[in-house]
Short mmCIF file of C-alpha atoms and ligand atoms in Angstrom, two decimals:
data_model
loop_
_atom_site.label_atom_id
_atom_site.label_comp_id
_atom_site.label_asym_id
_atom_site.label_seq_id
_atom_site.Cartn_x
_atom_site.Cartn_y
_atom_site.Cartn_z
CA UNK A 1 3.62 20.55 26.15
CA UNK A 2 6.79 18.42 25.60
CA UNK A 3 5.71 16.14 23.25
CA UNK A 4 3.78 17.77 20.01
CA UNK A 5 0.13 18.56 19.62
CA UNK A 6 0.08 15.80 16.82
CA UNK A 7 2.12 13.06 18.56
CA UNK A 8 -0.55 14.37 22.23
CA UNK A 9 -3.43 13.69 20.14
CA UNK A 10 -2.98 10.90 18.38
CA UNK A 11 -1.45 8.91 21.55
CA UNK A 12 -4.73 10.15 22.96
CA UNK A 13 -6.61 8.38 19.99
CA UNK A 14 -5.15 5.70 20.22
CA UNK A 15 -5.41 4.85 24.00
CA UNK A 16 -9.21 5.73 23.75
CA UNK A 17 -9.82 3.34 20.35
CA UNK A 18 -11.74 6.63 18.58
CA UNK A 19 -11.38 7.26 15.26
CA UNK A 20 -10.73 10.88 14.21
CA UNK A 21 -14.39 11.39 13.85
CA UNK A 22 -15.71 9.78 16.92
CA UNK A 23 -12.81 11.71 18.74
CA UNK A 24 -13.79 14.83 17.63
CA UNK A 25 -17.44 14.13 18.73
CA UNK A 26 -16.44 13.07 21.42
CA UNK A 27 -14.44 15.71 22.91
CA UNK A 28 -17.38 18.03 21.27
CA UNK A 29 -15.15 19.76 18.45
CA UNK A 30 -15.47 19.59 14.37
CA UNK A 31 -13.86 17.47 12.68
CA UNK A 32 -12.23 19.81 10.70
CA UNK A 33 -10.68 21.52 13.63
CA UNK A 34 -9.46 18.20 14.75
CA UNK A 35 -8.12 18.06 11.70
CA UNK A 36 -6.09 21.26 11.44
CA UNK A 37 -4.56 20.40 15.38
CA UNK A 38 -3.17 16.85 13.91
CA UNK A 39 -1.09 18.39 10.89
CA UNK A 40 2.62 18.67 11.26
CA UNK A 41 3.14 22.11 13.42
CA UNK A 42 4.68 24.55 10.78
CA UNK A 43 2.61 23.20 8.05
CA UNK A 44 0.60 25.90 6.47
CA UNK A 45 -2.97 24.77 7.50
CA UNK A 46 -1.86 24.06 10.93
CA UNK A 47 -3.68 25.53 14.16
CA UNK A 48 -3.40 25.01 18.19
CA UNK A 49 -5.57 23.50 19.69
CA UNK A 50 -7.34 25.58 22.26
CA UNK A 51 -5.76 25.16 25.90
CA UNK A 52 -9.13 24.24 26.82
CA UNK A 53 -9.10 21.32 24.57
CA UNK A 54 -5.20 20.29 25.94
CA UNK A 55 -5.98 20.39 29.37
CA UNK A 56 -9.81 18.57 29.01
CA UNK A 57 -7.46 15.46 27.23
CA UNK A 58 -4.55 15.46 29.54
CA UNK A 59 -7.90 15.15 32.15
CA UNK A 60 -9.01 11.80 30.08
CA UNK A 61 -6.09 10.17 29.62
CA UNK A 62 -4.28 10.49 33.14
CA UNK A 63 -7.68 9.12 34.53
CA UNK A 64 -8.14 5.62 34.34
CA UNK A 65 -11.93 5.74 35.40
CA UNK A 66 -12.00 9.44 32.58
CA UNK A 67 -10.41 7.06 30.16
CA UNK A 68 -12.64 3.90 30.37
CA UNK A 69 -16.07 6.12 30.18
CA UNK A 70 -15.05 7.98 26.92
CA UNK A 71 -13.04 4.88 25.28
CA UNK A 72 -15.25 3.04 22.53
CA UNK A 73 -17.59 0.85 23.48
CA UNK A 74 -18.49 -1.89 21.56
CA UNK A 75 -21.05 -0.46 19.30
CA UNK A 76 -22.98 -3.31 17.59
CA UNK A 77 -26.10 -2.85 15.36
CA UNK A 78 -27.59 0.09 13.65
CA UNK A 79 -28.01 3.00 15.51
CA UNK A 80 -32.06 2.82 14.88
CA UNK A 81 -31.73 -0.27 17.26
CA UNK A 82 -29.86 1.39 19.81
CA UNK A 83 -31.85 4.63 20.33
CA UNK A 84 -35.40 2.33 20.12
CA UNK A 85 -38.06 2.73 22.71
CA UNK A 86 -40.09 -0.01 22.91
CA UNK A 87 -38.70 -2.62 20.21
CA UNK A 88 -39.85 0.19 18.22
CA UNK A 89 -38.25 2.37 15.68
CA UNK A 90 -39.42 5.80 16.91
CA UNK A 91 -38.64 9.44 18.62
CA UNK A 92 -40.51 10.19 21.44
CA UNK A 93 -38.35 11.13 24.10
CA UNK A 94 -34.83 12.71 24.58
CA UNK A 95 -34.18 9.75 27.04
CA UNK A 96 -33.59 7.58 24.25
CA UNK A 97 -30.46 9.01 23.58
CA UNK A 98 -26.84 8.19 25.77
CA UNK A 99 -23.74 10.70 24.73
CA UNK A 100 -22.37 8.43 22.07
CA UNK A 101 -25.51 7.74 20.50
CA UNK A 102 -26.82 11.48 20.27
CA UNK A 103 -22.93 11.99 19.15
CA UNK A 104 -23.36 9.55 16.25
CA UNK A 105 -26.60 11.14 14.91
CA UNK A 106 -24.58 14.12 14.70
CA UNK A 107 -22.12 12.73 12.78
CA UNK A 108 -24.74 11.57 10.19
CA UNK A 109 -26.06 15.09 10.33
CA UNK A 110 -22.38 16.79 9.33
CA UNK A 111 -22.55 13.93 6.20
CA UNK A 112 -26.03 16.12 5.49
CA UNK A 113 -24.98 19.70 5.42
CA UNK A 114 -23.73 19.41 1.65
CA UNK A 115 -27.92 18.26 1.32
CA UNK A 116 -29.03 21.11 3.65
CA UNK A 117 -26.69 23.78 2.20
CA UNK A 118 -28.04 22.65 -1.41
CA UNK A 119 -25.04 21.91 -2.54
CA UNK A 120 -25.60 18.21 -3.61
CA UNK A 121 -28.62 16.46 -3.87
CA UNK A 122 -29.42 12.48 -2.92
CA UNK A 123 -32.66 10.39 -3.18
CA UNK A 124 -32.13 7.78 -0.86
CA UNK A 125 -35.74 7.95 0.19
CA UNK A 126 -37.13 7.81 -2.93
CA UNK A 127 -40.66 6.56 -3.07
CA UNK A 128 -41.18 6.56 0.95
CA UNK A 129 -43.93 8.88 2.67
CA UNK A 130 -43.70 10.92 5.16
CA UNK A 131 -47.23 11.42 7.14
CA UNK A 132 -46.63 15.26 8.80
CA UNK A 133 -49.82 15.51 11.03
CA UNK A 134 -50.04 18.38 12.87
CA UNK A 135 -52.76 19.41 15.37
CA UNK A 136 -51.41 22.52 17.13
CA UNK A 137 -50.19 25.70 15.59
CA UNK A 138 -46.34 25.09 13.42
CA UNK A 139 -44.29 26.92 11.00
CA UNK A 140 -40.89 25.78 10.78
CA UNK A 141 -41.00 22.01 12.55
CA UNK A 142 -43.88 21.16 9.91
CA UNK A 143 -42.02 22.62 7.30
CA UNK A 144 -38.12 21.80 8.42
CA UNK A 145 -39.28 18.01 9.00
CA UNK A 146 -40.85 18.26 5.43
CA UNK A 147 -38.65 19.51 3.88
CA UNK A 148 -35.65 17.32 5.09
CA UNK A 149 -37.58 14.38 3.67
CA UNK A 150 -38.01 15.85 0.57
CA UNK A 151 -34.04 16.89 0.86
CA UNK A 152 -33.84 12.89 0.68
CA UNK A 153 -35.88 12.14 -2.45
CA UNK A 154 -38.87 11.47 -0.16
CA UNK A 155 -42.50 13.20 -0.41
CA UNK A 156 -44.72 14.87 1.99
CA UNK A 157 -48.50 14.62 2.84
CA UNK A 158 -49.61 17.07 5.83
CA UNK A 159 -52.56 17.68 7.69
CA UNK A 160 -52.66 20.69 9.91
CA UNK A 161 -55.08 21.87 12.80
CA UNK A 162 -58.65 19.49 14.24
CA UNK A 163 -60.99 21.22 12.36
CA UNK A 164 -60.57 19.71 9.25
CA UNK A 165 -59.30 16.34 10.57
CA UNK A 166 -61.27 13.36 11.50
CA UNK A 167 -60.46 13.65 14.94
CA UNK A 168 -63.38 16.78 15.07
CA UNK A 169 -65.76 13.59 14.70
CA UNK A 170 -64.52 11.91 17.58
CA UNK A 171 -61.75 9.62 15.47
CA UNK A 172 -59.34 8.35 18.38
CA UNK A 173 -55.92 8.60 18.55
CA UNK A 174 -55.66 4.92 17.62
CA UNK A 175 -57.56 4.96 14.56
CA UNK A 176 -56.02 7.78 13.23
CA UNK A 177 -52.57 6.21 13.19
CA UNK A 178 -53.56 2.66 12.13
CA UNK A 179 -55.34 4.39 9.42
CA UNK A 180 -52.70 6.77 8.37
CA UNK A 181 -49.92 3.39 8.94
CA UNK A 182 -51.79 2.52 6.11
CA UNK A 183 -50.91 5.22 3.51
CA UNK A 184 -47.33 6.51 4.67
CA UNK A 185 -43.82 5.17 5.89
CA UNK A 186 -42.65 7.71 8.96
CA UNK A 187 -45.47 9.92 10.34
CA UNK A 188 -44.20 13.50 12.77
CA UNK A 189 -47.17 14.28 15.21
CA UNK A 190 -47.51 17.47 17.17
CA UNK A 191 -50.43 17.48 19.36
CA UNK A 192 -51.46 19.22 22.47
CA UNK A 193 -51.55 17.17 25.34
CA UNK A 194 -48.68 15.78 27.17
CA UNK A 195 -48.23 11.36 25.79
CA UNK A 196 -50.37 11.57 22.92
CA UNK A 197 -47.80 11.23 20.36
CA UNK A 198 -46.59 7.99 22.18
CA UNK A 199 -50.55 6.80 22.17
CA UNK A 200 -50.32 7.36 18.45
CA UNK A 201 -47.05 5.53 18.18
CA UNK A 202 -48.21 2.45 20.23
CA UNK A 203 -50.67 1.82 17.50
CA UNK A 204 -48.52 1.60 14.58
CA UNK A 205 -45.05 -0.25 13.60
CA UNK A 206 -43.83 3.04 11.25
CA UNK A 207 -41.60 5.66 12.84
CA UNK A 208 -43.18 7.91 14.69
CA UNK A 209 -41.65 11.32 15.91
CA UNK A 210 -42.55 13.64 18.62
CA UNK A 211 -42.79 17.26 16.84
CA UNK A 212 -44.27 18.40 20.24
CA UNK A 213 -46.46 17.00 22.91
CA UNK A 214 -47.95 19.71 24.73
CA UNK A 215 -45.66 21.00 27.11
CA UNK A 216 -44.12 17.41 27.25
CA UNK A 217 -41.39 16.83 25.23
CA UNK A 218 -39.96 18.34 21.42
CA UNK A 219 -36.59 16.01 21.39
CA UNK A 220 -35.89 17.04 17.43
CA UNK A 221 -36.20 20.76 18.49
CA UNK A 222 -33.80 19.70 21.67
CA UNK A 223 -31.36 17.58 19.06
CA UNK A 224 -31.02 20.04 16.52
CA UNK A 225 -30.02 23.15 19.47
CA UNK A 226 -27.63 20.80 21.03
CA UNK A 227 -26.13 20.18 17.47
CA UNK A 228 -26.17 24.14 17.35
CA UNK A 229 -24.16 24.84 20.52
CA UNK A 230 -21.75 21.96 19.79
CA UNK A 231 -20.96 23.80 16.38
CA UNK A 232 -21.07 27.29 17.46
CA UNK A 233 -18.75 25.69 20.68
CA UNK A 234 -16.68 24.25 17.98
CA UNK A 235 -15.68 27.53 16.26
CA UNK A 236 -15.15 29.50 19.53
CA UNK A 237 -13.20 27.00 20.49
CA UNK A 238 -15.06 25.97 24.14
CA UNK A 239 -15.81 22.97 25.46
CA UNK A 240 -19.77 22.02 26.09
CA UNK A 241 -18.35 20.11 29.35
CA UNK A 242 -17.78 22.75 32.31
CA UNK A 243 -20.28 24.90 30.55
CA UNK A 244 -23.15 27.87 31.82
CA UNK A 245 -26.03 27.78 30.04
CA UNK A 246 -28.80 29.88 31.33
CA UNK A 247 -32.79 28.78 30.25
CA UNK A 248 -34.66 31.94 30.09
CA UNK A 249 -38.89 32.37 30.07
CA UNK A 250 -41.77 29.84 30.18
CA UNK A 251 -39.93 26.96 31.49
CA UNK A 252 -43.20 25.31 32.78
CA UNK A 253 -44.54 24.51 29.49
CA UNK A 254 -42.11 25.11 27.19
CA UNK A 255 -41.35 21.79 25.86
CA UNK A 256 -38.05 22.85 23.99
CA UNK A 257 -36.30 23.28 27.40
CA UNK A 258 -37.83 20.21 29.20
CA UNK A 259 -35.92 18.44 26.33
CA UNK A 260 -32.84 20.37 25.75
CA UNK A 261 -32.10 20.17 29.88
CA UNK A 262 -32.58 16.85 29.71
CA UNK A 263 -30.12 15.79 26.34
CA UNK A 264 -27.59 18.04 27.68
CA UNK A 265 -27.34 16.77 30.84
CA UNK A 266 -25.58 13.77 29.09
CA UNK A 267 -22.63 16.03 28.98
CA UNK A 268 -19.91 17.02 32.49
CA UNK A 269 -20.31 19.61 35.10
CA UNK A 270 -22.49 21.84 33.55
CA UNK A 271 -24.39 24.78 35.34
CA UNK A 272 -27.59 25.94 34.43
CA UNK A 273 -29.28 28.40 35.30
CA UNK A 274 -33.13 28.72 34.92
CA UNK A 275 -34.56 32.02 35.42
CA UNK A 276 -38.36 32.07 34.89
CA UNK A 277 -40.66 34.71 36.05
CA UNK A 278 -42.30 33.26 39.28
CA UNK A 279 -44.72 30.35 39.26
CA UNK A 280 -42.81 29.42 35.68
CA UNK A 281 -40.26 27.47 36.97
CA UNK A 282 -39.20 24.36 35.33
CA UNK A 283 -41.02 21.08 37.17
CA UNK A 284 -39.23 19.56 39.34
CA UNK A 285 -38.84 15.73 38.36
CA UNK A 286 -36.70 17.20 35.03
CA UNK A 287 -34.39 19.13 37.32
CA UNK A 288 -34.28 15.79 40.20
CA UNK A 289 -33.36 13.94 36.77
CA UNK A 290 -30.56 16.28 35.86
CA UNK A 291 -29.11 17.16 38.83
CA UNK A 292 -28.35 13.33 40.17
CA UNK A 293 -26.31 13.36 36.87
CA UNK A 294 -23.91 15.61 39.19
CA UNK A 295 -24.59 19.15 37.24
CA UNK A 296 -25.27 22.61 39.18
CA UNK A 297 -28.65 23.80 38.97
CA UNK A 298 -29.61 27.15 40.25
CA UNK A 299 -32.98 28.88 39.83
CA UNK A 300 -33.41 32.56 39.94
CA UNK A 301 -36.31 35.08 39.30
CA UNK A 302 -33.44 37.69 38.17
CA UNK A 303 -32.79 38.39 34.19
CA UNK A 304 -29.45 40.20 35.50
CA UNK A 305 -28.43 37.87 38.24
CA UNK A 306 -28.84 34.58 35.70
CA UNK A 307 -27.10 35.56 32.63
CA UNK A 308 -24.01 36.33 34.68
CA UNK A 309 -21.13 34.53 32.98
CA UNK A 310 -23.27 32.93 30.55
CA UNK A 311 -21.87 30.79 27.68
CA UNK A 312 -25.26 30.00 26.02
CA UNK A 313 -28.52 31.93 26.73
CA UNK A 314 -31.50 30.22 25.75
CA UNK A 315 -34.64 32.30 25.60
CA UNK A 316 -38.23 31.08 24.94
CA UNK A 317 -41.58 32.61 24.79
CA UNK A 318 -44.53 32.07 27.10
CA UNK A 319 -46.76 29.54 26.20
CA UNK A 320 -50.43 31.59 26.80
CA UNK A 321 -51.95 28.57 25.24
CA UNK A 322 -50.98 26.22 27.69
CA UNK A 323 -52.23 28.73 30.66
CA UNK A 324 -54.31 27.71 33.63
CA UNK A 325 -54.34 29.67 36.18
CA UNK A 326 -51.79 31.69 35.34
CA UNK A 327 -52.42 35.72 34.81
CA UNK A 328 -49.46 36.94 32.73
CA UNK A 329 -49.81 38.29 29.48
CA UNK A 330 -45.84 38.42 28.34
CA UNK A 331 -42.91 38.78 30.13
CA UNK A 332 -41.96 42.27 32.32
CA UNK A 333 -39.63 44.76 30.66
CA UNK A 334 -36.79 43.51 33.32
CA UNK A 335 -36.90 40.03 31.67
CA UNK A 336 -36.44 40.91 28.39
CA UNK A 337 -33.41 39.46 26.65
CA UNK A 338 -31.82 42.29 24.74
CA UNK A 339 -28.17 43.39 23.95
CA UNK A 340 -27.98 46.01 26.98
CA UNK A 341 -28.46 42.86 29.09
CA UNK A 342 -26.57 40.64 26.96
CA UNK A 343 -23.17 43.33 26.65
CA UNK A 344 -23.94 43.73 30.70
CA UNK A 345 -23.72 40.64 31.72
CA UNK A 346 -21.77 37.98 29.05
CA UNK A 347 -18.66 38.07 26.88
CA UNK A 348 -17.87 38.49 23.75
CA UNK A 349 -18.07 34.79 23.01
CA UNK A 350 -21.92 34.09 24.31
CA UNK A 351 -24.63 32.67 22.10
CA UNK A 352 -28.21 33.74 21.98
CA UNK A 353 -30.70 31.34 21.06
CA UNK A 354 -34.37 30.69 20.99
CA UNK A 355 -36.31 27.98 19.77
CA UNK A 356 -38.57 30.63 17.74
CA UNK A 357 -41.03 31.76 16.95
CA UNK A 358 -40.41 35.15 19.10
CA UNK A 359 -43.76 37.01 20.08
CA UNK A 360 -42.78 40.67 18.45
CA UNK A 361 -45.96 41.83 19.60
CA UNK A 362 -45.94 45.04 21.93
CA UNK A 363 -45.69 44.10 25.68
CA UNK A 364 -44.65 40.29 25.21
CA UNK A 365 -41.01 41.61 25.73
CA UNK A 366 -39.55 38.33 24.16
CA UNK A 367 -35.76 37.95 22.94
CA UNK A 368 -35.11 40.95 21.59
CA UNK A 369 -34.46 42.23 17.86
CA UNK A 370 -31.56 44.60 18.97
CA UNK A 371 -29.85 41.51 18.97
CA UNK A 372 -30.30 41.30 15.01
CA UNK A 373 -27.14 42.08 13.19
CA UNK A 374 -24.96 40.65 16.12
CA UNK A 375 -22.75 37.86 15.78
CA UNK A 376 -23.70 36.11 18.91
CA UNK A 377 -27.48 35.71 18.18
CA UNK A 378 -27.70 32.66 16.69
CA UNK A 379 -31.35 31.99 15.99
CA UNK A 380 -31.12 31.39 12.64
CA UNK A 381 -28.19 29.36 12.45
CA UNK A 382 -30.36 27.22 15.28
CA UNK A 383 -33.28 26.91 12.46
CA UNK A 384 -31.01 26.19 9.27
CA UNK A 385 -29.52 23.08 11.51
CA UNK A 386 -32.80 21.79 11.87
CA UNK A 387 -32.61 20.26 8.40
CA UNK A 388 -29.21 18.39 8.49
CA UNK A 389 -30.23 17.03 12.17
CA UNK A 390 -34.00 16.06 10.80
CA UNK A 391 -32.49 14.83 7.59
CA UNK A 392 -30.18 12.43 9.95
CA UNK A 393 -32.99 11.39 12.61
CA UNK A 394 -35.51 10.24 9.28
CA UNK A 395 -31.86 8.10 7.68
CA UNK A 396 -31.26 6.84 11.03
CA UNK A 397 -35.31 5.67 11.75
CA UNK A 398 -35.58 4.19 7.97
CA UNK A 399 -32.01 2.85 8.27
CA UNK A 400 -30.70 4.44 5.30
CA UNK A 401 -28.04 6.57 6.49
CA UNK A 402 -25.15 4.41 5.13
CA UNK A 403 -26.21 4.72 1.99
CA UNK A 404 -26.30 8.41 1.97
CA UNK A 405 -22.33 9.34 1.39
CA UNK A 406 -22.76 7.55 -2.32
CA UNK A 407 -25.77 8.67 -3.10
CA UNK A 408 -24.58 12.45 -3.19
CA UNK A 409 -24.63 14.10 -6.67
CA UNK A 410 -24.52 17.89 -7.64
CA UNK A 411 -27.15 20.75 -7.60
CA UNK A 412 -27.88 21.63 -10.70
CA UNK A 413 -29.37 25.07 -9.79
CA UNK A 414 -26.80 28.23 -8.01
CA UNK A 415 -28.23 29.18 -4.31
CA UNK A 416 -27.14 32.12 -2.87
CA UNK A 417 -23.82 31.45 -0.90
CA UNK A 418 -25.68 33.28 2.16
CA UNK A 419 -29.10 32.83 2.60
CA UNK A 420 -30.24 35.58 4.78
CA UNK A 421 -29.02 39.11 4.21
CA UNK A 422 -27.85 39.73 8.00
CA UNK A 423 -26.14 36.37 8.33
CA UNK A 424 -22.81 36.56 9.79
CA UNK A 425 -19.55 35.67 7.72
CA UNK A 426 -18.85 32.38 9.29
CA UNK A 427 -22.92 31.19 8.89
CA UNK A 428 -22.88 28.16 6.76
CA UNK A 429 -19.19 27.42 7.54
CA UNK A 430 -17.60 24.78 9.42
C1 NCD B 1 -41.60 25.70 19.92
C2 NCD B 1 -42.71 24.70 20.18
O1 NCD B 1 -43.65 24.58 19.40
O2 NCD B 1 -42.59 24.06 21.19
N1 NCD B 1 -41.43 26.04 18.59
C3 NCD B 1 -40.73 25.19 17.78
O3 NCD B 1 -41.11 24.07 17.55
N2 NCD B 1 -39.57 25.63 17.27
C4 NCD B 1 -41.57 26.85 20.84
C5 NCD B 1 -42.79 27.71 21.04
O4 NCD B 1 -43.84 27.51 20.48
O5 NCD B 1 -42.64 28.67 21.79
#
């Protein structure tokens, strides 16, 4: 490069009206990397920029049509207005969501992680309600979207399964939420059929979010892996345009991918590959939607023949519960996602995720735990992000989110520095 990385960058800034952090966002790296590549070279906390990140600007800025579609756009109004469906203040669908405006809750969600990683505390929703109503099985979305309200100085009231709801006397879906409108201020619904949580959310004006509509939708489960792969991305140093990701499993009705395809086909040139077992294979009008957004889609039956090259392999469980026809019980030995495949067929640099839970039970031959103590599985990383990112969709829906950088004040108890005894040395850093 003639000119320096510091005088490249910040012409680049400049000629696309982005701020540092917008920039960063935008070009999908942290902040703080950003920040090391703009310091005087020969300064001590000075680093290059990754060649991938030089030659992906040089692209932006030597196209006028590149330059124009990431240059700021004149953002007016809260965010909350922007990402609406409906009038309404709500999260129903990953289609809400353009690149900048899925970028922006991120950005909210970095100003969390001091929250998350219980390092400060804040109580900007102190006295609000959250209404958690749950009526299909949950573990960590019940408890992750509780307890990033709590994280906010909110409180929780949950209701989990039919049987002891009002719904086993015949209550309908409208009642329920005009009732429950009554008593909370944001209500998370999981149910199990496919548009029920936007049924619930037509007969309310509180947020409402989608924790999972049958095999419909899951966007905060969608939100919070993007946010994963865009971090992890961040300190390998790739780019999430030009990227492989491979879906792996139940991609009929597992919600998790119908949304993550979907949000990450806001990014460039990406190929996927989705490799189901057969009569699995992700429906058709999500792959027409994502593939007239120009990306490379290519299905395949083959564990061996999908991962091939993969930067990001996402693995998911079959959903048995959402069978009708189908026969199988859990996934062949030959589709099992385990290191031998992983070392086989991906670099050094691949992440393994999974939405969770994994079935561990003999003969389901989900994502492996030989992948425990490796680096590259990054499950767990995946379910600590769910915090910051459900944190910064509740501040975003209640419209509280600029209030949250002065509202931060100290823990006054010590957690551990890592939280799980096999996390890697860089989990919990940026
Ligand atoms: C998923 C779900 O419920 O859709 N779990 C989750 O929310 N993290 C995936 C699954 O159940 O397999």
């Amino acid at each position: 490069m003639s000119v320096s990385q510091q005088v490249f960058l910040r012409d680049a800034m400049r000629r696309l009206n982005l701020t540092r952090d917008v920039f960063a966002g935008r070009i999908g790296v942290k902040r703080r990397a950003l920040d090391t590549w703009l310091l005087p070279e020969g300064s001590q906390e000075f680093r290059a920029m990754p060649e991938v990140v030089n030659r992906f600007v040089t692209e932006i800025v030597e196209n006028e049509g590149l330059l124009q579609k990431y240059a700021q756009s004149a953002q007016t109004g809260p965010l909350r207005n922007r990402i609406a469906a409906e009038g309404k203040h709500q999260l129903l669908s990953v289609d809400q969501f353009s690149r900048e405006s899925v970028e922006e809750l991120f950005r909210i969600a970095d100003q969390m992680q001091p929250i998350a990683r219980r390092q400060k505390v804040s109580r900007v929703l102190e006295g609000a309600v959250l209404g958690n109503l749950f009526f299909e099985a949950s573990t960590r979305t019940r408890v992750s979207f509780g307890a990033a309200f709590c994280r906010l100085g909110g409180s929780v009231c949950d209701t989990t399964g039919f049987t002891f709801s009002s719904m086993a006397k015949g209550e309908s879906i409208y009642d329920t939420s005009r009732v429950m409108s009554g008593y909370v201020d944001a209500m998370v619904i999981r149910h199990p059929e496919k548009g029920s949580v936007a049924e619930f959310a037509r007969a309310t004006n509180i947020p409402v979010v989608n924790g999972g509509d049958g095999p419909g939708e899951h966007p905060s489960q969608a939100l919070l892996d993007l946010y994963t792969i865009l971090t992890e991305f961040s300190r390998l140093g790739k780019l999430l345009d030009g990227a492989h990701i491979a879906l792996v499993g139940d991609l009929k009705y597992g919600r998790t991918v119908h949304s993550l395809l979907k949000l990450l086909s806001l990014y460039r040139g990406l190929k996927f590959t989705l490799v189901s077992p057969r009569g699995l294979e992700m429906p058709d009008y999500i792959q027409d939607q994502v593939s007239t957004r120009g990306h490379v889609i290519e299905q395949s039956h083959s564990l061996e023949q999908g991962l091939q090259g993969a930067d990001v392999i996402y693995a998911t469980r079959v959903q048995k519960e959402r069978f009708a026809a189908e026969e199988l019980e859990g996934y062949t030995p030959d589709f099992q996602v385990n290191k031998a495949i992983v070392d086989q067929c991906c670099g050094p640099d691949v992440i393994v995720m999974h939405p969770l839970p994994r079935d561990s039970r003999e003969g389901a031959n989900d994502l492996s735990v030989d992948l425990n103590h490796d680096p590259r599985l990054a499950i767990f990383r995946q379910t600590d992000n769910g915090i910051p990112v459900r944190m910064a969709i509740f501040a975003v829906l209640l419209g509280v989110e600029s209030l949250v950088q002065h509202s931060l004040r100290d823990v006054t108890w010590s957690p551990p520095t890592h939280i799980g005894p096999d996390d890697s040395i860089f989990h919990g850093m940026d």
